[in-house]
mmCIF file of C-alpha atoms in Angstrom:
data_model
loop_
_atom_site.group_PDB
_atom_site.id
_atom_site.type_symbol
_atom_site.label_atom_id
_atom_site.label_comp_id
_atom_site.label_asym_id
_atom_site.label_seq_id
_atom_site.Cartn_x
_atom_site.Cartn_y
_atom_site.Cartn_z
ATOM 1 C CA GLN J 1 122.584 -42.683 -79.074
ATOM 2 C CA SER J 2 120.016 -40.124 -77.889
ATOM 3 C CA ALA J 3 119.042 -37.257 -80.053
ATOM 4 C CA LEU J 4 119.436 -34.819 -77.257
ATOM 5 C CA THR J 5 122.863 -34.435 -75.646
ATOM 6 C CA GLN J 6 122.843 -34.214 -71.907
ATOM 7 C CA PRO J 7 125.836 -34.491 -69.511
ATOM 8 C CA PRO J 8 126.045 -37.875 -67.781
ATOM 9 C CA SER J 9 126.390 -36.553 -64.397
ATOM 10 C CA ALA J 10 126.008 -33.468 -62.300
ATOM 11 C CA SER J 11 126.240 -32.836 -58.484
ATOM 12 C CA GLY J 12 125.983 -30.033 -56.007
ATOM 13 C CA SER J 13 125.705 -29.925 -52.182
ATOM 14 C CA PRO J 14 122.542 -29.345 -50.309
ATOM 15 C CA GLY J 15 121.458 -25.728 -50.858
ATOM 16 C CA GLN J 16 123.375 -25.172 -53.648
ATOM 17 C CA SER J 17 122.239 -24.706 -57.280
ATOM 18 C CA VAL J 18 122.919 -26.974 -60.369
ATOM 19 C CA THR J 19 122.194 -26.594 -64.028
ATOM 20 C CA ILE J 20 121.608 -29.320 -66.317
ATOM 21 C CA SER J 21 122.014 -28.754 -70.175
ATOM 22 C CA CYS J 22 120.042 -30.476 -72.931
ATOM 23 C CA THR J 23 121.582 -29.704 -76.484
ATOM 24 C CA GLY J 24 119.690 -30.320 -79.570
ATOM 25 C CA THR J 25 119.438 -28.714 -83.033
ATOM 26 C CA SER J 26 117.480 -26.248 -85.046
ATOM 27 C CA SER J 27 115.114 -29.073 -85.854
ATOM 28 C CA ASP J 28 114.031 -29.916 -82.168
ATOM 29 C CA VAL J 29 115.184 -27.759 -79.317
ATOM 30 C CA GLY J 30 115.867 -24.701 -81.380
ATOM 31 C CA GLY J 31 112.699 -24.797 -83.396
ATOM 32 C CA TYR J 32 110.141 -25.146 -81.041
ATOM 33 C CA ASN J 33 109.312 -23.912 -77.447
ATOM 34 C CA SER J 34 108.270 -27.556 -76.511
ATOM 35 C CA VAL J 35 111.126 -28.630 -74.210
ATOM 36 C CA SER J 36 110.041 -30.788 -71.201
ATOM 37 C CA TRP J 37 112.044 -32.046 -68.264
ATOM 38 C CA TYR J 38 111.625 -35.331 -66.120
ATOM 39 C CA GLN J 39 112.737 -36.459 -63.048
ATOM 40 C CA GLN J 40 113.049 -40.433 -62.401
ATOM 41 C CA HIS J 41 114.063 -41.989 -59.313
ATOM 42 C CA PRO J 42 115.151 -45.395 -59.390
ATOM 43 C CA GLY J 43 112.589 -47.940 -60.118
ATOM 44 C CA LYS J 44 109.998 -45.417 -60.741
ATOM 45 C CA ALA J 45 108.403 -43.582 -63.740
ATOM 46 C CA PRO J 46 109.703 -40.255 -64.864
ATOM 47 C CA LYS J 47 107.807 -37.302 -63.591
ATOM 48 C CA LEU J 48 106.966 -34.271 -65.498
ATOM 49 C CA MET J 49 108.953 -31.013 -63.739
ATOM 50 C CA ILE J 50 109.120 -28.571 -66.560
ATOM 51 C CA SER J 51 106.870 -28.178 -69.687
ATOM 52 C CA GLU J 52 107.001 -25.694 -72.528
ATOM 53 C CA VAL J 53 110.740 -24.941 -71.680
ATOM 54 C CA SER J 54 109.823 -23.159 -68.466
ATOM 55 C CA LYS J 55 106.547 -23.964 -67.143
ATOM 56 C CA ARG J 56 106.036 -25.886 -63.807
ATOM 57 C CA PRO J 57 103.130 -28.254 -63.440
ATOM 58 C CA SER J 58 101.120 -27.773 -60.474
ATOM 59 C CA GLY J 59 102.791 -29.514 -57.537
ATOM 60 C CA VAL J 60 106.567 -28.918 -58.572
ATOM 61 C CA PRO J 61 108.520 -26.856 -56.346
ATOM 62 C CA ASP J 62 109.767 -23.477 -57.770
ATOM 63 C CA ARG J 63 113.154 -24.499 -56.911
ATOM 64 C CA PHE J 64 112.925 -26.099 -60.435
ATOM 65 C CA SER J 65 113.125 -23.913 -63.312
ATOM 66 C CA GLY J 66 113.586 -24.023 -67.054
ATOM 67 C CA SER J 67 115.091 -21.880 -69.864
ATOM 68 C CA LYS J 68 116.354 -22.037 -73.406
ATOM 69 C CA SER J 69 118.895 -20.362 -75.634
ATOM 70 C CA GLY J 70 119.332 -21.284 -79.283
ATOM 71 C CA ASN J 71 119.446 -25.062 -79.443
ATOM 72 C CA THR J 72 120.360 -25.581 -75.715
ATOM 73 C CA ALA J 73 117.685 -25.875 -72.924
ATOM 74 C CA SER J 74 118.614 -25.878 -69.220
ATOM 75 C CA LEU J 75 117.034 -27.104 -66.227
ATOM 76 C CA THR J 76 118.180 -25.441 -62.911
ATOM 77 C CA VAL J 77 117.516 -26.921 -59.390
ATOM 78 C CA SER J 78 118.000 -24.303 -56.797
ATOM 79 C CA GLY J 79 118.451 -24.937 -53.104
ATOM 80 C CA LEU J 80 119.437 -28.641 -53.500
ATOM 81 C CA GLN J 81 117.710 -30.945 -51.280
ATOM 82 C CA ALA J 82 118.548 -34.737 -50.645
ATOM 83 C CA GLU J 83 115.174 -36.020 -52.564
ATOM 84 C CA ASP J 84 116.373 -34.156 -55.515
ATOM 85 C CA GLU J 85 118.754 -36.941 -56.291
ATOM 86 C CA ALA J 86 117.682 -38.554 -59.186
ATOM 87 C CA ASP J 87 118.037 -39.089 -63.067
ATOM 88 C CA TYR J 88 116.860 -36.118 -65.082
ATOM 89 C CA TYR J 89 115.767 -36.309 -68.816
ATOM 90 C CA CYS J 90 114.902 -33.514 -71.327
ATOM 91 C CA SER J 91 112.749 -33.975 -74.383
ATOM 92 C CA SER J 92 111.741 -32.136 -77.409
ATOM 93 C CA TYR J 93 109.103 -31.959 -79.946
ATOM 94 C CA ALA J 94 110.862 -32.246 -83.301
ATOM 95 C CA GLY J 95 108.212 -31.902 -85.703
ATOM 96 C CA ASN J 96 106.200 -34.221 -87.814
ATOM 97 C CA ASN J 97 104.746 -36.095 -84.971
ATOM 98 C CA ASN J 98 108.265 -36.839 -83.556
ATOM 99 C CA LEU J 99 109.281 -36.692 -80.064
ATOM 100 C CA VAL J 100 113.071 -37.003 -78.953
ATOM 101 C CA PHE J 101 114.821 -37.545 -75.668
ATOM 102 C CA GLY J 102 118.152 -36.790 -73.959
ATOM 103 C CA GLY J 103 120.137 -39.586 -72.626
ATOM 104 C CA GLY J 104 119.659 -38.631 -69.091
ATOM 105 C CA THR J 105 121.662 -36.776 -66.259
ATOM 106 C CA LYS J 106 122.405 -38.290 -62.877
ATOM 107 C CA LEU J 107 121.996 -35.801 -60.229
ATOM 108 C CA THR J 108 124.116 -36.404 -57.015
ATOM 109 C CA VAL J 109 123.522 -34.451 -53.918
ATOM 110 C CA LEU J 110 126.891 -34.517 -52.054
ATOM 111 C CA GLN N 1 93.503 -37.565 -60.067
ATOM 112 C CA VAL N 2 94.298 -39.631 -63.135
ATOM 113 C CA GLN N 3 96.074 -42.865 -62.882
ATOM 114 C CA LEU N 4 97.281 -45.186 -65.442
ATOM 115 C CA GLN N 5 97.430 -48.966 -64.482
ATOM 116 C CA GLN N 6 99.436 -51.314 -66.844
ATOM 117 C CA SER N 7 99.228 -55.000 -67.178
ATOM 118 C CA GLY N 8 100.648 -57.585 -69.446
ATOM 119 C CA PRO N 9 103.259 -60.378 -69.669
ATOM 120 C CA GLY N 10 106.907 -59.675 -68.564
ATOM 121 C CA LEU N 11 108.333 -62.262 -70.977
ATOM 122 C CA VAL N 12 107.913 -62.594 -74.610
ATOM 123 C CA LYS N 13 109.674 -65.104 -77.064
ATOM 124 C CA PRO N 14 111.439 -63.827 -80.098
ATOM 125 C CA SER N 15 109.236 -63.305 -83.123
ATOM 126 C CA GLN N 16 106.221 -63.290 -81.101
ATOM 127 C CA THR N 17 103.904 -60.295 -80.229
ATOM 128 C CA LEU N 18 104.262 -58.065 -77.362
ATOM 129 C CA SER N 19 100.786 -57.011 -75.924
ATOM 130 C CA LEU N 20 100.279 -54.431 -73.104
ATOM 131 C CA THR N 21 97.234 -52.768 -71.678
ATOM 132 C CA CYS N 22 96.624 -49.609 -69.895
ATOM 133 C CA ALA N 23 93.793 -48.853 -67.959
ATOM 134 C CA ILE N 24 92.667 -45.217 -67.337
ATOM 135 C CA SER N 25 91.086 -43.984 -64.158
ATOM 136 C CA GLY N 26 90.064 -40.096 -63.634
ATOM 137 C CA ASP N 27 89.871 -39.379 -67.491
ATOM 138 C CA SER N 28 88.578 -40.962 -70.483
ATOM 139 C CA VAL N 29 90.293 -42.440 -73.504
ATOM 140 C CA SER N 30 87.807 -40.510 -75.661
ATOM 141 C CA SER N 31 88.553 -37.116 -74.087
ATOM 142 C CA ASN N 32 88.733 -34.689 -76.930
ATOM 143 C CA GLY N 33 92.156 -34.365 -78.431
ATOM 144 C CA VAL N 34 93.928 -36.050 -75.244
ATOM 145 C CA PRO N 35 96.707 -38.379 -76.596
ATOM 146 C CA TRP N 36 97.489 -41.659 -74.958
ATOM 147 C CA ASN N 37 101.018 -42.944 -75.583
ATOM 148 C CA TRP N 38 103.442 -45.792 -75.278
ATOM 149 C CA ILE N 39 107.133 -44.755 -74.472
ATOM 150 C CA ARG N 40 109.699 -47.482 -73.546
ATOM 151 C CA GLN N 41 113.010 -47.154 -71.967
ATOM 152 C CA SER N 42 116.299 -49.366 -72.235
ATOM 153 C CA PRO N 43 119.831 -48.893 -71.472
ATOM 154 C CA SER N 44 120.817 -49.267 -75.076
ATOM 155 C CA ARG N 45 118.101 -47.061 -76.758
ATOM 156 C CA GLY N 46 117.206 -44.613 -73.547
ATOM 157 C CA LEU N 47 113.530 -43.265 -73.637
ATOM 158 C CA GLU N 48 111.776 -43.773 -76.923
ATOM 159 C CA TRP N 49 108.280 -42.671 -77.855
ATOM 160 C CA LEU N 50 106.550 -45.602 -79.868
ATOM 161 C CA GLY N 51 103.161 -44.070 -80.897
ATOM 162 C CA ARG N 52 99.876 -42.529 -79.619
ATOM 163 C CA THR N 53 96.125 -42.580 -80.188
ATOM 164 C CA TYR N 54 93.552 -39.709 -79.457
ATOM 165 C CA TYR N 55 90.071 -39.056 -80.354
ATOM 166 C CA LYS N 56 89.113 -35.762 -82.171
ATOM 167 C CA SER N 57 85.955 -36.510 -83.902
ATOM 168 C CA THR N 58 87.320 -39.667 -85.162
ATOM 169 C CA TRP N 59 90.235 -41.776 -83.830
ATOM 170 C CA TYR N 60 93.894 -40.975 -84.756
ATOM 171 C CA TYR N 61 96.978 -43.060 -84.556
ATOM 172 C CA ASP N 62 100.557 -41.845 -84.854
ATOM 173 C CA TYR N 63 103.676 -44.088 -84.717
ATOM 174 C CA ALA N 64 107.390 -43.659 -84.529
ATOM 175 C CA VAL N 65 109.351 -44.476 -87.849
ATOM 176 C CA SER N 66 111.554 -47.335 -85.776
ATOM 177 C CA VAL N 67 108.619 -49.530 -85.090
ATOM 178 C CA LYS N 68 106.228 -48.568 -87.805
ATOM 179 C CA GLY N 69 104.807 -51.618 -89.467
ATOM 180 C CA ARG N 70 105.102 -53.694 -86.249
ATOM 181 C CA ILE N 71 103.073 -51.669 -83.773
ATOM 182 C CA THR N 72 99.370 -51.073 -83.089
ATOM 183 C CA ILE N 73 97.847 -48.979 -80.530
ATOM 184 C CA ASN N 74 94.197 -49.616 -79.944
ATOM 185 C CA PRO N 75 91.603 -47.751 -77.665
ATOM 186 C CA ASP N 76 88.942 -49.666 -75.968
ATOM 187 C CA THR N 77 86.117 -47.160 -74.962
ATOM 188 C CA SER N 78 84.201 -50.096 -73.400
ATOM 189 C CA LYS N 79 87.034 -50.621 -70.532
ATOM 190 C CA ASN N 80 88.401 -47.078 -70.901
ATOM 191 C CA GLN N 81 91.827 -48.193 -71.633
ATOM 192 C CA PHE N 82 94.265 -48.625 -74.505
ATOM 193 C CA SER N 83 96.599 -51.141 -75.680
ATOM 194 C CA LEU N 84 100.060 -51.711 -77.433
ATOM 195 C CA GLN N 85 100.819 -54.729 -79.671
ATOM 196 C CA LEU N 86 104.148 -54.994 -81.278
ATOM 197 C CA ASN N 87 104.973 -57.803 -83.585
ATOM 198 C CA SER N 88 107.955 -59.713 -84.447
ATOM 199 C CA VAL N 89 109.824 -58.681 -81.351
ATOM 200 C CA THR N 90 113.626 -59.193 -80.982
ATOM 201 C CA PRO N 91 115.810 -58.876 -77.885
ATOM 202 C CA GLU N 92 116.304 -55.339 -79.300
ATOM 203 C CA ASP N 93 112.758 -54.764 -77.749
ATOM 204 C CA THR N 94 113.573 -55.714 -74.342
ATOM 205 C CA ALA N 95 112.736 -52.483 -72.249
ATOM 206 C CA VAL N 96 110.491 -50.949 -69.769
ATOM 207 C CA TYR N 97 107.254 -49.899 -71.385
ATOM 208 C CA TYR N 98 105.494 -47.086 -69.980
ATOM 209 C CA CYS N 99 101.808 -45.704 -70.864
ATOM 210 C CA THR N 100 101.178 -41.775 -70.569
ATOM 211 C CA ARG N 101 98.905 -39.261 -71.013
ATOM 212 C CA GLY N 102 100.218 -36.068 -72.814
ATOM 213 C CA GLN N 103 100.875 -33.938 -75.896
ATOM 214 C CA MET N 104 104.383 -33.940 -77.383
ATOM 215 C CA ARG N 105 104.521 -30.171 -77.234
ATOM 216 C CA TYR N 106 103.487 -29.758 -73.537
ATOM 217 C CA GLY N 107 104.811 -32.935 -71.867
ATOM 218 C CA MET N 108 103.652 -36.300 -70.549
ATOM 219 C CA ASP N 109 102.074 -35.484 -67.343
ATOM 220 C CA VAL N 110 100.569 -38.899 -66.491
ATOM 221 C CA TRP N 111 102.686 -42.127 -66.396
ATOM 222 C CA GLY N 112 101.826 -45.762 -65.703
ATOM 223 C CA GLN N 113 103.963 -47.680 -63.363
ATOM 224 C CA GLY N 114 106.015 -49.288 -66.228
ATOM 225 C CA THR N 115 106.232 -53.056 -67.244
ATOM 226 C CA THR N 116 109.597 -54.641 -67.707
ATOM 227 C CA VAL N 117 109.498 -56.669 -70.809
ATOM 228 C CA THR N 118 112.115 -59.018 -71.587
ATOM 229 C CA VAL N 119 112.417 -60.608 -75.059
ATOM 230 C CA SER N 120 114.137 -64.168 -74.631
ATOM 231 C CA SER N 121 113.331 -67.832 -75.596
#
């Protein structure tokens, strides 16, 4: 069982927006502005999409955005495109050199 | 452009040692304060951070509690690579293993291609 809770699935039609949640505790998500989001296509390594809650690394489309409220972080994908269909994972620093991950959300573009 | 290239066996017998290597191009294993990590992914355990090494005047090593005592991560400055050794493996250690660059607080920005390791006799 993963430390952070994500919905197992999410879906949306092309052009729509979808939001994926990531719920932790005050010891991880709520305690640090250190939430990252990763996109993983089948058979590939995860790719960093969001760091430090809401920062986009170079090359990541601005359709991807992140936020946090209390112990829950969120990833929003706007203007859904077919290539956004993938698994998405959140992670958070949890203090004492501890990194925790969510169980992943499968995003389907209808 | 930083790239990580993993190598190592895909099959390990129970009780033996899992050994993987991650060769770095475009950066240095000795870059000041840059952590080099090992992370694994399995259906039963999901993504799991295993440990890291980094250089900051001296070498530092941090390991996850779940594997402490069985794991060693070593930098090799002559070959610009780092390695993972996991001792006394069981079928529970079957997973895809990734090497990465990155800070826990800022995210893993570079990943190796992944190595599927199966623990089986």
